[in-house]
Amino acid sequence: MAKWYLGEGEQSDVVISTRIRLARNLKQYPFPARLDTKSRLAVNEVIRKAVPASAGLRYIEMKTLTQAQIVAFAEKHVISPEFASSADGRALLLSADEELSVMLNEEDHIRLQVMLPGLALEQAYDTADKLDTAINEQVEYAFDERLGYLTQCPTNLGTGMRASVMLHLPALAATNRIGALGSTVSKLGLTIRGAYGEGTAPMGDLYQVSNQVTLGISEKAAMENLKTIVLQIAAQERAARTEMLKTTETQDLVYRAYGILKSARLLDTREFMELISRVRFGAVGGLLPLDAKVPNALMIAMQPANLNARAGKNLSARERDELRAKLVREAL
């Protein structure tokens, strides 16, 4: 089955992926921060039994995975960096295509997530909502008539939903417009961050735009607001790309990046992400004879833990840089 990051969807020249994440807690248990390992395992079992077999999700106890495998999941956005930080009493329910995942005992008992390629907020929400409803038919969620779904962090109270869209914005980044964009979207109840969420630096010109408000607003309204802003950002990015691609300087940057990636023998993560961003820019802009799916897949597969997981051992930084360069040469 093809993974979400190997596909393409609407607005895929700018929009890499869409994610819907729902935070839920069981009424009869304290929040995960107040649970010992034994109690967390009990929560895992309750939720595991509540998930219908028809969902086709594989149950994985995090302690059975290597650290490389765990971090590789985070690099693929299947789990959060916070979830990857500890395997103690945690488990994952995961679909074969990695589009649907349920993190058990992250910040909340349940973090149900759907990721799809391109701009697909309604489709992702529909998938998440169906599984959420099926689980809720078997267990009772912590819910308050006034506050909505109760979550460990007050910022998730209400719908418990975080909708986010990952964007490739090389032209807006090159013209120093990301800062102003961040100020604008924050006034509209949204936030723009690096691709791996809060506190992460952007690499490869990848940015994540997500809703901040979960209380006093419906899921539909939050998604409509996000979609409207994302479409506006995408239009700005395309206009900036069109102007940049007319210049010899931009064309030179793209072709140089393509040439380096096709011949380099050593590539560290940061240099690779900078170069592959330019190559993707050139591919979607019609400069390079390359399908955008190729750089999309490489952006995930060439991350450090994914290379370690592929090799089946912990590689040194030098070994990773050599392997990354080799695999990129072969892919291009």
mmCIF file of C-alpha atoms in Angstrom:
data_model
loop_
_atom_site.group_PDB
_atom_site.id
_atom_site.type_symbol
_atom_site.label_atom_id
_atom_site.label_comp_id
_atom_site.label_asym_id
_atom_site.label_seq_id
_atom_site.Cartn_x
_atom_site.Cartn_y
_atom_site.Cartn_z
ATOM 1 C CA MET A 1 0.000 0.000 0.000
ATOM 2 C CA ALA A 2 1.322 3.435 -0.919
ATOM 3 C CA LYS A 3 2.128 5.706 2.015
ATOM 4 C CA TRP A 4 0.527 9.158 2.294
ATOM 5 C CA TYR A 5 3.796 10.898 1.405
ATOM 6 C CA LEU A 6 4.022 9.019 -1.897
ATOM 7 C CA GLY A 7 0.690 10.328 -3.171
ATOM 8 C CA GLU A 8 -0.568 13.605 -4.580
ATOM 9 C CA GLY A 9 -3.773 15.505 -3.921
ATOM 10 C CA GLU A 10 -5.397 18.868 -4.517
ATOM 11 C CA GLN A 11 -3.109 21.918 -4.606
ATOM 12 C CA SER A 12 -0.145 19.523 -4.488
ATOM 13 C CA ASP A 13 2.265 21.964 -6.126
ATOM 14 C CA VAL A 14 2.221 23.878 -2.806
ATOM 15 C CA VAL A 15 0.339 21.668 -0.333
ATOM 16 C CA ILE A 16 2.272 18.566 0.712
ATOM 17 C CA SER A 17 -0.234 17.075 3.152
ATOM 18 C CA THR A 18 -3.240 17.537 5.414
ATOM 19 C CA ARG A 19 -3.536 16.267 8.971
ATOM 20 C CA ILE A 20 -6.514 16.029 11.316
ATOM 21 C CA ARG A 21 -5.735 15.100 14.913
ATOM 22 C CA LEU A 22 -8.338 14.505 17.621
ATOM 23 C CA ALA A 23 -7.507 14.491 21.343
ATOM 24 C CA ARG A 24 -9.725 12.313 23.552
ATOM 25 C CA ASN A 25 -9.600 10.950 27.106
ATOM 26 C CA LEU A 26 -11.472 8.151 28.859
ATOM 27 C CA LYS A 27 -13.794 9.384 31.571
ATOM 28 C CA GLN A 28 -12.885 6.721 34.141
ATOM 29 C CA TYR A 29 -9.102 7.302 34.098
ATOM 30 C CA PRO A 30 -6.916 10.271 35.106
ATOM 31 C CA PHE A 31 -4.929 11.991 32.352
ATOM 32 C CA PRO A 32 -1.770 10.116 31.252
ATOM 33 C CA ALA A 33 0.534 12.375 33.304
ATOM 34 C CA ARG A 34 -1.164 10.994 36.457
ATOM 35 C CA LEU A 35 -0.961 7.344 35.433
ATOM 36 C CA ASP A 36 1.730 4.791 36.251
ATOM 37 C CA THR A 37 2.895 2.312 33.601
ATOM 38 C CA LYS A 38 0.464 -0.409 34.724
ATOM 39 C CA SER A 39 -2.508 1.954 34.443
ATOM 40 C CA ARG A 40 -1.363 3.194 31.050
ATOM 41 C CA LEU A 41 -1.230 -0.381 29.796
ATOM 42 C CA ALA A 42 -4.759 -0.905 31.102
ATOM 43 C CA VAL A 43 -5.935 2.175 29.168
ATOM 44 C CA ASN A 44 -4.213 0.860 26.041
ATOM 45 C CA GLU A 45 -6.075 -2.427 26.317
ATOM 46 C CA VAL A 46 -9.461 -0.712 26.785
ATOM 47 C CA ILE A 47 -8.939 1.402 23.679
ATOM 48 C CA ARG A 48 -7.498 -1.476 21.675
ATOM 49 C CA LYS A 49 -10.680 -3.475 22.278
ATOM 50 C CA ALA A 50 -12.857 -0.458 21.416
ATOM 51 C CA VAL A 51 -11.309 -0.018 17.954
ATOM 52 C CA PRO A 52 -13.316 -2.040 15.405
ATOM 53 C CA ALA A 53 -11.435 -4.789 13.586
ATOM 54 C CA SER A 54 -12.781 -3.368 10.324
ATOM 55 C CA ALA A 55 -10.482 -0.365 10.796
ATOM 56 C CA GLY A 56 -7.574 -2.673 9.951
ATOM 57 C CA LEU A 57 -5.172 -1.116 12.435
ATOM 58 C CA ARG A 58 -2.056 -2.917 13.668
ATOM 59 C CA TYR A 59 -1.366 -2.666 17.411
ATOM 60 C CA ILE A 60 2.254 -1.836 18.246
ATOM 61 C CA GLU A 61 3.669 -1.536 21.750
ATOM 62 C CA MET A 62 6.291 1.184 21.514
ATOM 63 C CA LYS A 63 8.704 -0.670 23.777
ATOM 64 C CA THR A 64 8.999 -3.395 21.107
ATOM 65 C CA LEU A 65 10.512 -0.949 18.598
ATOM 66 C CA THR A 66 14.079 0.278 18.311
ATOM 67 C CA GLN A 67 14.749 3.959 18.893
ATOM 68 C CA ALA A 68 15.504 4.335 15.169
ATOM 69 C CA GLN A 69 12.114 2.845 14.266
ATOM 70 C CA ILE A 70 10.327 5.150 16.710
ATOM 71 C CA VAL A 71 12.066 8.313 15.486
ATOM 72 C CA ALA A 72 11.515 7.199 11.880
ATOM 73 C CA PHE A 73 7.758 7.232 12.573
ATOM 74 C CA ALA A 74 8.103 10.790 13.903
ATOM 75 C CA GLU A 75 10.065 11.831 10.811
ATOM 76 C CA LYS A 76 7.203 10.480 8.690
ATOM 77 C CA HIS A 77 4.725 12.468 10.849
ATOM 78 C CA VAL A 78 2.990 9.224 11.847
ATOM 79 C CA ILE A 79 3.585 10.085 15.523
ATOM 80 C CA SER A 80 4.487 13.302 17.319
ATOM 81 C CA PRO A 81 8.039 14.085 18.508
ATOM 82 C CA GLU A 82 6.649 14.123 22.069
ATOM 83 C CA PHE A 83 5.243 10.597 21.635
ATOM 84 C CA ALA A 84 8.638 9.449 20.319
ATOM 85 C CA SER A 85 10.418 10.788 23.407
ATOM 86 C CA SER A 86 9.305 7.882 25.627
ATOM 87 C CA ALA A 87 8.009 4.351 25.025
ATOM 88 C CA ASP A 88 6.899 3.854 28.629
ATOM 89 C CA GLY A 89 3.314 2.545 28.657
ATOM 90 C CA ARG A 90 2.668 3.809 25.154
ATOM 91 C CA ALA A 91 1.251 2.033 22.112
ATOM 92 C CA LEU A 92 0.337 2.818 18.538
ATOM 93 C CA LEU A 93 -2.508 1.674 16.314
ATOM 94 C CA LEU A 94 -1.489 2.076 12.676
ATOM 95 C CA SER A 95 -2.968 1.428 9.230
ATOM 96 C CA ALA A 96 -0.876 -0.266 6.536
ATOM 97 C CA ASP A 97 -0.682 2.936 4.442
ATOM 98 C CA GLU A 98 0.220 4.970 7.585
ATOM 99 C CA GLU A 99 -2.583 7.429 6.836
ATOM 100 C CA LEU A 100 -4.472 6.552 10.018
ATOM 101 C CA SER A 101 -2.780 6.292 13.398
ATOM 102 C CA VAL A 102 -3.871 6.349 17.022
ATOM 103 C CA MET A 103 -1.282 7.282 19.628
ATOM 104 C CA LEU A 104 -2.175 5.830 23.029
ATOM 105 C CA ASN A 105 -1.060 7.718 26.143
ATOM 106 C CA GLU A 106 0.696 10.626 24.517
ATOM 107 C CA GLU A 107 -0.448 13.859 26.210
ATOM 108 C CA ASP A 108 -3.980 12.422 26.164
ATOM 109 C CA HIS A 109 -5.232 8.832 26.256
ATOM 110 C CA ILE A 110 -6.083 9.020 22.548
ATOM 111 C CA ARG A 111 -4.493 11.080 19.800
ATOM 112 C CA LEU A 112 -6.320 9.945 16.670
ATOM 113 C CA GLN A 113 -4.659 11.178 13.479
ATOM 114 C CA VAL A 114 -5.385 11.062 9.762
ATOM 115 C CA MET A 115 -2.830 12.255 7.195
ATOM 116 C CA LEU A 116 -3.574 12.589 3.491
ATOM 117 C CA PRO A 117 -1.619 14.013 0.550
ATOM 118 C CA GLY A 118 -2.552 17.470 -0.743
ATOM 119 C CA LEU A 119 -5.348 19.647 0.608
ATOM 120 C CA ALA A 120 -7.988 17.241 1.925
ATOM 121 C CA LEU A 121 -9.388 18.636 5.176
ATOM 122 C CA GLU A 122 -12.952 17.366 4.774
ATOM 123 C CA GLN A 123 -11.862 13.884 3.673
ATOM 124 C CA ALA A 124 -9.346 13.577 6.525
ATOM 125 C CA TYR A 125 -11.893 14.769 9.083
ATOM 126 C CA ASP A 126 -14.535 12.362 7.795
ATOM 127 C CA THR A 127 -12.144 9.409 8.251
ATOM 128 C CA ALA A 128 -11.126 10.568 11.729
ATOM 129 C CA ASP A 129 -14.717 11.256 12.786
ATOM 130 C CA LYS A 130 -15.924 7.778 11.767
ATOM 131 C CA LEU A 131 -13.265 6.024 13.849
ATOM 132 C CA ASP A 132 -13.771 8.467 16.726
ATOM 133 C CA THR A 133 -17.501 7.713 16.731
ATOM 134 C CA ALA A 134 -16.881 3.952 16.605
ATOM 135 C CA ILE A 135 -14.543 4.141 19.629
ATOM 136 C CA ASN A 136 -16.980 6.380 21.519
ATOM 137 C CA GLU A 137 -19.699 3.759 21.080
ATOM 138 C CA GLN A 138 -17.557 1.383 23.176
ATOM 139 C CA VAL A 139 -16.028 3.760 25.747
ATOM 140 C CA GLU A 140 -17.145 6.945 27.496
ATOM 141 C CA TYR A 141 -15.094 10.043 26.764
ATOM 142 C CA ALA A 142 -14.347 12.787 29.289
ATOM 143 C CA PHE A 143 -16.789 15.452 28.086
ATOM 144 C CA ASP A 144 -18.355 18.561 29.584
ATOM 145 C CA GLU A 145 -21.486 20.177 28.157
ATOM 146 C CA ARG A 146 -19.962 23.663 28.504
ATOM 147 C CA LEU A 147 -16.293 22.988 27.774
ATOM 148 C CA GLY A 148 -16.546 20.118 25.278
ATOM 149 C CA TYR A 149 -13.913 17.354 25.226
ATOM 150 C CA LEU A 150 -11.668 17.511 28.288
ATOM 151 C CA THR A 151 -7.950 17.379 27.551
ATOM 152 C CA GLN A 152 -4.776 17.449 29.616
ATOM 153 C CA CYS A 153 -3.677 20.736 28.014
ATOM 154 C CA PRO A 154 -6.331 23.510 28.238
ATOM 155 C CA THR A 155 -5.418 24.715 24.720
ATOM 156 C CA ASN A 156 -7.114 21.599 23.293
ATOM 157 C CA LEU A 157 -10.383 21.938 25.223
ATOM 158 C CA GLY A 158 -13.561 22.025 23.164
ATOM 159 C CA THR A 159 -13.385 20.181 19.869
ATOM 160 C CA GLY A 160 -10.017 18.623 20.764
ATOM 161 C CA MET A 161 -9.220 18.981 17.065
ATOM 162 C CA ARG A 162 -6.013 20.218 15.477
ATOM 163 C CA ALA A 163 -6.213 20.600 11.737
ATOM 164 C CA SER A 164 -2.946 21.326 9.976
ATOM 165 C CA VAL A 165 -1.666 21.631 6.439
ATOM 166 C CA MET A 166 1.973 21.215 5.425
ATOM 167 C CA LEU A 167 3.105 23.668 2.748
ATOM 168 C CA HIS A 168 6.215 23.969 0.607
ATOM 169 C CA LEU A 169 6.947 27.714 0.466
ATOM 170 C CA PRO A 170 10.371 28.225 -1.147
ATOM 171 C CA ALA A 171 9.423 31.467 -2.928
ATOM 172 C CA LEU A 172 7.831 33.140 0.110
ATOM 173 C CA ALA A 173 10.793 32.048 2.240
ATOM 174 C CA ALA A 174 13.304 33.381 -0.316
ATOM 175 C CA THR A 175 11.531 36.756 -0.401
ATOM 176 C CA ASN A 176 11.474 36.949 3.442
ATOM 177 C CA ARG A 177 7.690 36.968 3.727
ATOM 178 C CA ILE A 178 7.204 34.126 6.218
ATOM 179 C CA GLY A 179 7.531 36.411 9.267
ATOM 180 C CA ALA A 180 4.799 38.755 8.055
ATOM 181 C CA LEU A 181 2.682 35.748 7.117
ATOM 182 C CA GLY A 182 3.017 34.382 10.650
ATOM 183 C CA SER A 183 1.819 37.674 12.147
ATOM 184 C CA THR A 184 -1.165 37.764 9.801
ATOM 185 C CA VAL A 185 -2.375 34.206 10.372
ATOM 186 C CA SER A 186 -2.007 34.503 14.167
ATOM 187 C CA LYS A 187 -4.650 37.258 14.113
ATOM 188 C CA LEU A 188 -6.962 34.799 12.370
ATOM 189 C CA GLY A 189 -6.626 32.050 14.993
ATOM 190 C CA LEU A 190 -3.949 30.094 13.128
ATOM 191 C CA THR A 191 -0.255 29.455 13.614
ATOM 192 C CA ILE A 192 2.599 28.762 11.194
ATOM 193 C CA ARG A 193 5.543 26.612 12.346
ATOM 194 C CA GLY A 194 8.265 24.312 11.109
ATOM 195 C CA ALA A 195 7.101 21.033 9.591
ATOM 196 C CA TYR A 196 7.558 19.079 12.848
ATOM 197 C CA GLY A 197 5.438 21.434 14.941
ATOM 198 C CA GLU A 198 6.016 23.722 17.861
ATOM 199 C CA GLY A 199 9.631 24.607 18.609
ATOM 200 C CA THR A 200 11.021 23.139 15.394
ATOM 201 C CA ALA A 201 13.036 25.086 12.842
ATOM 202 C CA PRO A 202 11.806 24.910 9.249
ATOM 203 C CA MET A 203 13.934 22.754 6.939
ATOM 204 C CA GLY A 204 13.453 22.438 3.206
ATOM 205 C CA ASP A 205 11.066 25.426 3.209
ATOM 206 C CA LEU A 206 8.361 23.192 4.742
ATOM 207 C CA TYR A 207 5.851 24.916 7.008
ATOM 208 C CA GLN A 208 2.847 23.709 8.966
ATOM 209 C CA VAL A 209 -0.231 25.936 9.249
ATOM 210 C CA SER A 210 -2.751 24.855 11.895
ATOM 211 C CA ASN A 211 -5.704 26.075 13.927
ATOM 212 C CA GLN A 212 -5.040 27.434 17.421
ATOM 213 C CA VAL A 213 -8.637 27.813 18.596
ATOM 214 C CA THR A 214 -10.514 24.710 19.737
ATOM 215 C CA LEU A 215 -12.979 26.237 22.223
ATOM 216 C CA GLY A 216 -16.130 28.032 21.149
ATOM 217 C CA ILE A 217 -15.794 27.060 17.482
ATOM 218 C CA SER A 218 -17.058 24.050 15.532
ATOM 219 C CA GLU A 219 -14.817 21.640 13.680
ATOM 220 C CA LYS A 220 -16.390 22.741 10.394
ATOM 221 C CA ALA A 221 -15.757 26.435 11.060
ATOM 222 C CA ALA A 222 -12.137 25.754 12.076
ATOM 223 C CA MET A 223 -11.494 23.768 8.896
ATOM 224 C CA GLU A 224 -13.167 26.353 6.652
ATOM 225 C CA ASN A 225 -11.045 29.104 8.205
ATOM 226 C CA LEU A 226 -7.865 27.073 7.728
ATOM 227 C CA LYS A 227 -8.748 26.132 4.133
ATOM 228 C CA THR A 228 -9.448 29.746 3.174
ATOM 229 C CA ILE A 229 -6.100 30.929 4.537
ATOM 230 C CA VAL A 230 -4.169 28.015 3.009
ATOM 231 C CA LEU A 231 -5.617 28.769 -0.435
ATOM 232 C CA GLN A 232 -4.585 32.416 -0.059
ATOM 233 C CA ILE A 233 -1.048 31.431 0.984
ATOM 234 C CA ALA A 234 -0.826 28.991 -1.937
ATOM 235 C CA ALA A 235 -1.873 31.754 -4.354
ATOM 236 C CA GLN A 236 0.806 34.073 -2.928
ATOM 237 C CA GLU A 237 3.430 31.332 -3.218
ATOM 238 C CA ARG A 238 2.524 30.627 -6.852
ATOM 239 C CA ALA A 239 2.692 34.322 -7.766
ATOM 240 C CA ALA A 240 6.101 34.637 -6.106
ATOM 241 C CA ARG A 241 7.334 31.470 -7.858
ATOM 242 C CA THR A 242 6.251 32.773 -11.252
ATOM 243 C CA GLU A 243 8.277 35.955 -10.792
ATOM 244 C CA MET A 244 11.318 34.166 -9.369
ATOM 245 C CA LEU A 245 11.428 31.529 -12.108
ATOM 246 C CA LYS A 246 11.813 34.255 -14.716
ATOM 247 C CA THR A 247 15.212 35.186 -13.289
ATOM 248 C CA THR A 248 18.478 33.582 -14.347
ATOM 249 C CA GLU A 249 19.605 33.602 -10.699
ATOM 250 C CA THR A 250 16.697 31.368 -9.617
ATOM 251 C CA GLN A 251 17.131 29.045 -12.578
ATOM 252 C CA ASP A 252 20.823 28.770 -11.717
ATOM 253 C CA LEU A 253 20.026 27.871 -8.091
ATOM 254 C CA VAL A 254 17.631 25.133 -9.228
ATOM 255 C CA TYR A 255 19.998 23.596 -11.792
ATOM 256 C CA ARG A 256 22.970 23.783 -9.408
ATOM 257 C CA ALA A 257 20.940 22.018 -6.695
ATOM 258 C CA TYR A 258 19.897 19.324 -9.182
ATOM 259 C CA GLY A 259 23.494 18.868 -10.331
ATOM 260 C CA ILE A 260 24.860 18.569 -6.787
ATOM 261 C CA LEU A 261 22.242 16.018 -5.753
ATOM 262 C CA LYS A 262 22.902 13.943 -8.870
ATOM 263 C CA SER A 263 26.639 13.783 -8.196
ATOM 264 C CA ALA A 264 27.343 14.359 -4.479
ATOM 265 C CA ARG A 265 29.077 11.656 -2.448
ATOM 266 C CA LEU A 266 28.292 13.158 0.970
ATOM 267 C CA LEU A 267 25.063 14.902 1.986
ATOM 268 C CA ASP A 268 24.134 15.948 5.506
ATOM 269 C CA THR A 269 20.467 16.434 6.401
ATOM 270 C CA ARG A 270 20.371 20.227 6.333
ATOM 271 C CA GLU A 271 22.205 20.566 3.009
ATOM 272 C CA PHE A 272 20.060 17.834 1.482
ATOM 273 C CA MET A 273 16.812 19.514 2.586
ATOM 274 C CA GLU A 274 17.945 22.878 1.220
ATOM 275 C CA LEU A 275 18.882 21.355 -2.144
ATOM 276 C CA ILE A 276 15.842 19.074 -2.492
ATOM 277 C CA SER A 277 13.594 22.063 -1.767
ATOM 278 C CA ARG A 278 15.117 23.876 -4.742
ATOM 279 C CA VAL A 279 14.773 20.773 -6.897
ATOM 280 C CA ARG A 280 11.104 20.411 -5.944
ATOM 281 C CA PHE A 281 10.628 24.104 -6.753
ATOM 282 C CA GLY A 282 12.143 23.493 -10.178
ATOM 283 C CA ALA A 283 10.118 20.319 -10.736
ATOM 284 C CA VAL A 284 6.698 21.875 -10.052
ATOM 285 C CA GLY A 285 7.760 25.012 -11.934
ATOM 286 C CA GLY A 286 8.497 23.021 -15.085
ATOM 287 C CA LEU A 287 12.250 23.658 -15.092
ATOM 288 C CA LEU A 288 13.251 20.061 -14.354
ATOM 289 C CA PRO A 289 12.050 16.811 -15.976
ATOM 290 C CA LEU A 290 11.050 15.377 -12.608
ATOM 291 C CA ASP A 291 7.790 14.306 -10.953
ATOM 292 C CA ALA A 292 7.231 16.140 -7.655
ATOM 293 C CA LYS A 293 6.505 12.769 -6.021
ATOM 294 C CA VAL A 294 10.242 12.019 -6.169
ATOM 295 C CA PRO A 295 11.415 14.917 -3.961
ATOM 296 C CA ASN A 296 8.337 14.445 -1.738
ATOM 297 C CA ALA A 297 9.342 10.849 -0.999
ATOM 298 C CA LEU A 298 13.015 11.729 -0.560
ATOM 299 C CA MET A 299 12.225 14.459 1.977
ATOM 300 C CA ILE A 300 10.905 11.706 4.258
ATOM 301 C CA ALA A 301 13.104 8.748 3.352
ATOM 302 C CA MET A 302 16.409 10.615 3.706
ATOM 303 C CA GLN A 303 15.826 11.736 7.310
ATOM 304 C CA PRO A 304 18.417 10.310 9.771
ATOM 305 C CA ALA A 305 16.286 7.761 11.633
ATOM 306 C CA ASN A 306 14.681 6.520 8.404
ATOM 307 C CA LEU A 307 18.171 5.836 7.038
ATOM 308 C CA ASN A 308 19.092 4.013 10.267
ATOM 309 C CA ALA A 309 15.869 1.986 10.085
ATOM 310 C CA ARG A 310 16.559 1.176 6.427
ATOM 311 C CA ALA A 311 20.098 0.008 7.261
ATOM 312 C CA GLY A 312 18.856 -1.979 10.270
ATOM 313 C CA LYS A 313 21.472 -0.421 12.528
ATOM 314 C CA ASN A 314 22.611 2.905 13.941
ATOM 315 C CA LEU A 315 24.847 4.482 11.329
ATOM 316 C CA SER A 316 27.443 7.099 12.135
ATOM 317 C CA ALA A 317 26.784 10.600 10.784
ATOM 318 C CA ARG A 318 29.397 9.982 8.078
ATOM 319 C CA GLU A 319 27.797 6.665 7.069
ATOM 320 C CA ARG A 320 24.371 8.304 6.889
ATOM 321 C CA ASP A 321 25.717 11.144 4.729
ATOM 322 C CA GLU A 322 27.276 8.607 2.331
ATOM 323 C CA LEU A 323 24.131 6.466 2.159
ATOM 324 C CA ARG A 324 21.907 9.521 1.708
ATOM 325 C CA ALA A 325 24.039 10.769 -1.207
ATOM 326 C CA LYS A 326 24.010 7.316 -2.833
ATOM 327 C CA LEU A 327 20.245 6.868 -2.553
ATOM 328 C CA VAL A 328 19.544 10.381 -3.821
ATOM 329 C CA ARG A 329 21.813 9.836 -6.853
ATOM 330 C CA GLU A 330 19.927 6.624 -7.630
ATOM 331 C CA ALA A 331 16.513 8.299 -7.221
ATOM 332 C CA LEU A 332 17.382 11.186 -9.537
#
